[in-house]
Amino acid sequence: MSAPPSLLELDAHAGSLGIARVRLVFEPVSATTTRVRMGWRAAAGAARFVPETVLALMLRPRNAETLHRVEDIAVHRQPPAP
């Protein structure tokens, strides 16, 4: 699902854990700043049977790295050539 420029939702394959539905919400803070919020839920596979609080602890490092990469792309991307 996508609703540019404010929402992107996709399925992330997590190996033996199954599939997670990941939602990125983009919220304008100012003319030059956007806040990115990331949420997820188990959509298929073994992860559906693991308590959400346990999954959150397991996935916290991965989620932090994902948001760091999104920030890196947004901050350092080059404008398209004319």
Coordinates of N, CA and C in Angstrom, one line a residue:
M1 N 0.9 -1.2 0.0 CA 0.0 0.0 0.0 C 0.9 1.2 0.0
S2 N 0.5 2.2 -0.7 CA 1.2 3.5 -0.7 C 0.3 4.6 -0.9
A3 N 0.6 5.7 -0.2 CA -0.2 6.9 -0.3 C 0.8 8.1 -0.3
P4 N 1.5 8.3 -1.4 CA 2.5 9.3 -1.4 C 1.9 10.7 -1.1
P5 N 2.6 11.5 -0.4 CA 3.9 11.4 0.1 C 3.9 11.0 1.6
S6 N 2.9 10.4 2.1 CA 2.8 10.3 3.6 C 2.8 8.8 4.1
L7 N 2.7 7.8 3.2 CA 2.5 6.5 3.7 C 3.1 5.5 2.8
L8 N 3.9 4.5 3.3 CA 4.4 3.4 2.5 C 4.3 2.1 3.4
E9 N 3.6 1.1 2.9 CA 3.4 -0.1 3.6 C 3.9 -1.3 2.7
L10 N 4.7 -2.2 3.3 CA 5.2 -3.3 2.5 C 5.3 -4.5 3.4
D11 N 5.6 -5.6 2.7 CA 5.8 -6.9 3.4 C 7.3 -7.1 3.4
A12 N 7.8 -7.5 4.6 CA 9.2 -7.8 4.8 C 9.3 -9.2 5.2
H13 N 10.1 -10.0 4.4 CA 10.3 -11.4 4.7 C 11.4 -11.5 5.7
A14 N 11.1 -12.2 6.8 CA 12.0 -12.3 7.9 C 12.5 -13.8 8.1
G15 N 12.8 -14.5 7.1 CA 13.3 -15.8 7.2 C 12.3 -16.7 7.9
S16 N 12.8 -17.5 8.9 CA 11.9 -18.5 9.6 C 10.9 -17.8 10.4
L17 N 11.0 -16.5 10.7 CA 9.9 -15.8 11.5 C 8.7 -15.6 10.7
G18 N 8.8 -15.5 9.3 CA 7.7 -15.3 8.5 C 7.7 -14.0 7.8
I19 N 6.6 -13.4 7.7 CA 6.5 -12.1 7.0 C 5.9 -11.1 8.0
A20 N 6.5 -9.9 7.9 CA 6.0 -8.8 8.7 C 5.4 -7.7 7.8
R21 N 4.4 -7.1 8.2 CA 3.8 -5.9 7.5 C 4.4 -4.7 8.1
V22 N 5.2 -4.0 7.3 CA 5.9 -2.8 7.8 C 5.3 -1.5 7.3
R23 N 5.0 -0.6 8.1 CA 4.4 0.7 7.7 C 5.3 1.8 8.1
L24 N 5.6 2.6 7.1 CA 6.4 3.9 7.3 C 5.5 5.0 7.0
V25 N 5.4 5.9 8.0 CA 4.5 7.1 7.9 C 5.5 8.3 8.0
F26 N 5.3 9.2 7.0 CA 6.1 10.4 6.8 C 5.3 11.6 7.3
E27 N 5.8 12.3 8.3 CA 5.1 13.5 8.8 C 6.0 14.7 8.7
P28 N 5.5 15.7 7.9 CA 6.3 16.9 7.8 C 6.4 17.6 9.1
V29 N 7.6 18.1 9.5 CA 7.8 18.8 10.7 C 8.0 20.3 10.4
S30 N 8.8 20.5 9.3 CA 9.0 21.9 8.8 C 9.2 21.8 7.3
A31 N 9.6 22.9 6.7 CA 9.8 22.9 5.2 C 11.0 22.0 4.8
T32 N 11.9 21.7 5.7 CA 13.1 20.9 5.4 C 13.2 19.6 6.2
T33 N 12.2 19.3 7.1 CA 12.4 18.2 8.0 C 11.1 17.3 7.9
T34 N 11.3 16.0 7.9 CA 10.2 15.1 7.9 C 10.5 14.0 9.0
R35 N 9.5 13.7 9.8 CA 9.7 12.7 10.8 C 9.2 11.4 10.2
V36 N 9.9 10.3 10.4 CA 9.6 9.0 9.8 C 9.2 8.1 11.0
R37 N 8.0 7.5 11.0 CA 7.6 6.6 12.1 C 7.5 5.2 11.4
M38 N 8.0 4.2 12.1 CA 7.9 2.9 11.5 C 7.2 2.0 12.5
G39 N 6.2 1.2 12.0 CA 5.5 0.3 12.8 C 5.5 -1.0 12.0
W40 N 5.1 -2.1 12.7 CA 5.1 -3.4 12.0 C 4.2 -4.3 12.8
R41 N 3.7 -5.4 12.1 CA 3.0 -6.4 12.8 C 3.3 -7.7 12.0
A42 N 3.3 -8.8 12.7 CA 3.5 -10.1 12.1 C 2.3 -10.4 11.2
A43 N 2.6 -10.8 9.9 CA 1.5 -11.0 9.0 C 1.4 -12.5 8.6
A44 N 2.4 -13.2 8.7 CA 2.4 -14.7 8.4 C 3.6 -15.4 9.0
G45 N 3.4 -16.6 9.3 CA 4.6 -17.4 9.8 C 4.6 -17.5 11.3
A46 N 5.7 -18.0 11.8 CA 5.9 -18.3 13.2 C 5.8 -17.0 14.1
A47 N 6.1 -15.9 13.6 CA 6.1 -14.7 14.4 C 4.7 -14.3 14.9
R48 N 3.7 -14.8 14.2 CA 2.3 -14.6 14.7 C 2.0 -15.2 16.0
F49 N 2.8 -16.2 16.4 CA 2.6 -16.9 17.7 C 3.5 -16.4 18.8
V50 N 4.4 -15.5 18.5 CA 5.3 -14.9 19.5 C 4.7 -13.6 20.1
P51 N 4.7 -13.4 21.4 CA 4.1 -12.2 21.9 C 4.8 -11.0 21.3
E52 N 4.0 -10.0 21.0 CA 4.5 -8.8 20.4 C 5.6 -8.1 21.1
T53 N 5.5 -8.1 22.5 CA 6.6 -7.5 23.3 C 7.9 -8.2 23.1
V54 N 7.9 -9.5 22.9 CA 9.1 -10.3 22.7 C 9.6 -10.0 21.3
L55 N 8.8 -10.0 20.3 CA 9.2 -9.6 19.0 C 9.8 -8.2 18.9
A56 N 9.2 -7.3 19.6 CA 9.7 -5.9 19.6 C 11.1 -5.9 20.2
L57 N 11.4 -6.6 21.2 CA 12.8 -6.6 21.8 C 13.7 -7.3 20.8
M58 N 13.3 -8.4 20.2 CA 14.2 -9.0 19.2 C 14.5 -8.2 18.0
L59 N 13.5 -7.4 17.5 CA 13.6 -6.6 16.3 C 14.1 -5.2 16.5
R60 N 14.2 -4.8 17.7 CA 14.6 -3.4 18.0 C 15.9 -3.0 17.3
P61 N 17.0 -3.8 17.4 CA 18.2 -3.4 16.6 C 18.0 -3.3 15.1
R62 N 17.3 -4.3 14.6 CA 17.0 -4.2 13.1 C 16.2 -3.0 12.8
N63 N 15.2 -2.7 13.5 CA 14.4 -1.5 13.2 C 15.2 -0.2 13.3
A64 N 16.0 -0.1 14.3 CA 16.9 1.1 14.5 C 17.8 1.2 13.3
E65 N 18.4 0.1 12.8 CA 19.3 0.1 11.6 C 18.5 0.5 10.4
T66 N 17.3 0.0 10.3 CA 16.4 0.4 9.1 C 16.2 1.9 9.1
L67 N 15.8 2.5 10.2 CA 15.5 3.9 10.3 C 16.8 4.7 10.1
H68 N 17.9 4.2 10.5 CA 19.2 4.9 10.3 C 19.5 4.9 8.8
R69 N 19.2 3.8 8.1 CA 19.5 3.7 6.6 C 18.5 4.7 5.9
V70 N 17.3 4.7 6.3 CA 16.3 5.7 5.7 C 16.8 7.1 5.8
E71 N 17.3 7.4 7.0 CA 17.8 8.8 7.3 C 19.0 9.0 6.4
D72 N 19.9 8.1 6.3 CA 21.1 8.2 5.5 C 20.8 8.5 4.0
I73 N 19.8 7.7 3.5 CA 19.4 8.0 2.1 C 18.8 9.4 1.9
A74 N 17.9 9.7 2.9 CA 17.3 11.0 2.8 C 18.2 12.2 2.9
V75 N 19.2 12.1 3.8 CA 20.1 13.2 4.1 C 21.2 13.3 3.0
H76 N 21.7 12.2 2.5 CA 22.8 12.2 1.6 C 22.5 11.9 0.1
R77 N 21.2 11.8 -0.2 CA 20.9 11.5 -1.6 C 21.2 12.7 -2.5
Q78 N 21.7 12.4 -3.7 CA 22.0 13.5 -4.6 C 20.8 13.9 -5.4
P79 N 20.6 15.2 -5.7 CA 19.5 15.6 -6.5 C 19.7 15.0 -7.9
P80 N 18.6 14.8 -8.6 CA 18.7 14.3 -10.0 C 19.5 15.2 -10.9
A81 N 20.2 14.7 -11.8 CA 21.0 15.5 -12.8 C 20.0 16.3 -13.7
P82 N 20.4 17.5 -14.1 CA 19.4 18.3 -14.9 C 19.3 17.7 -16.3

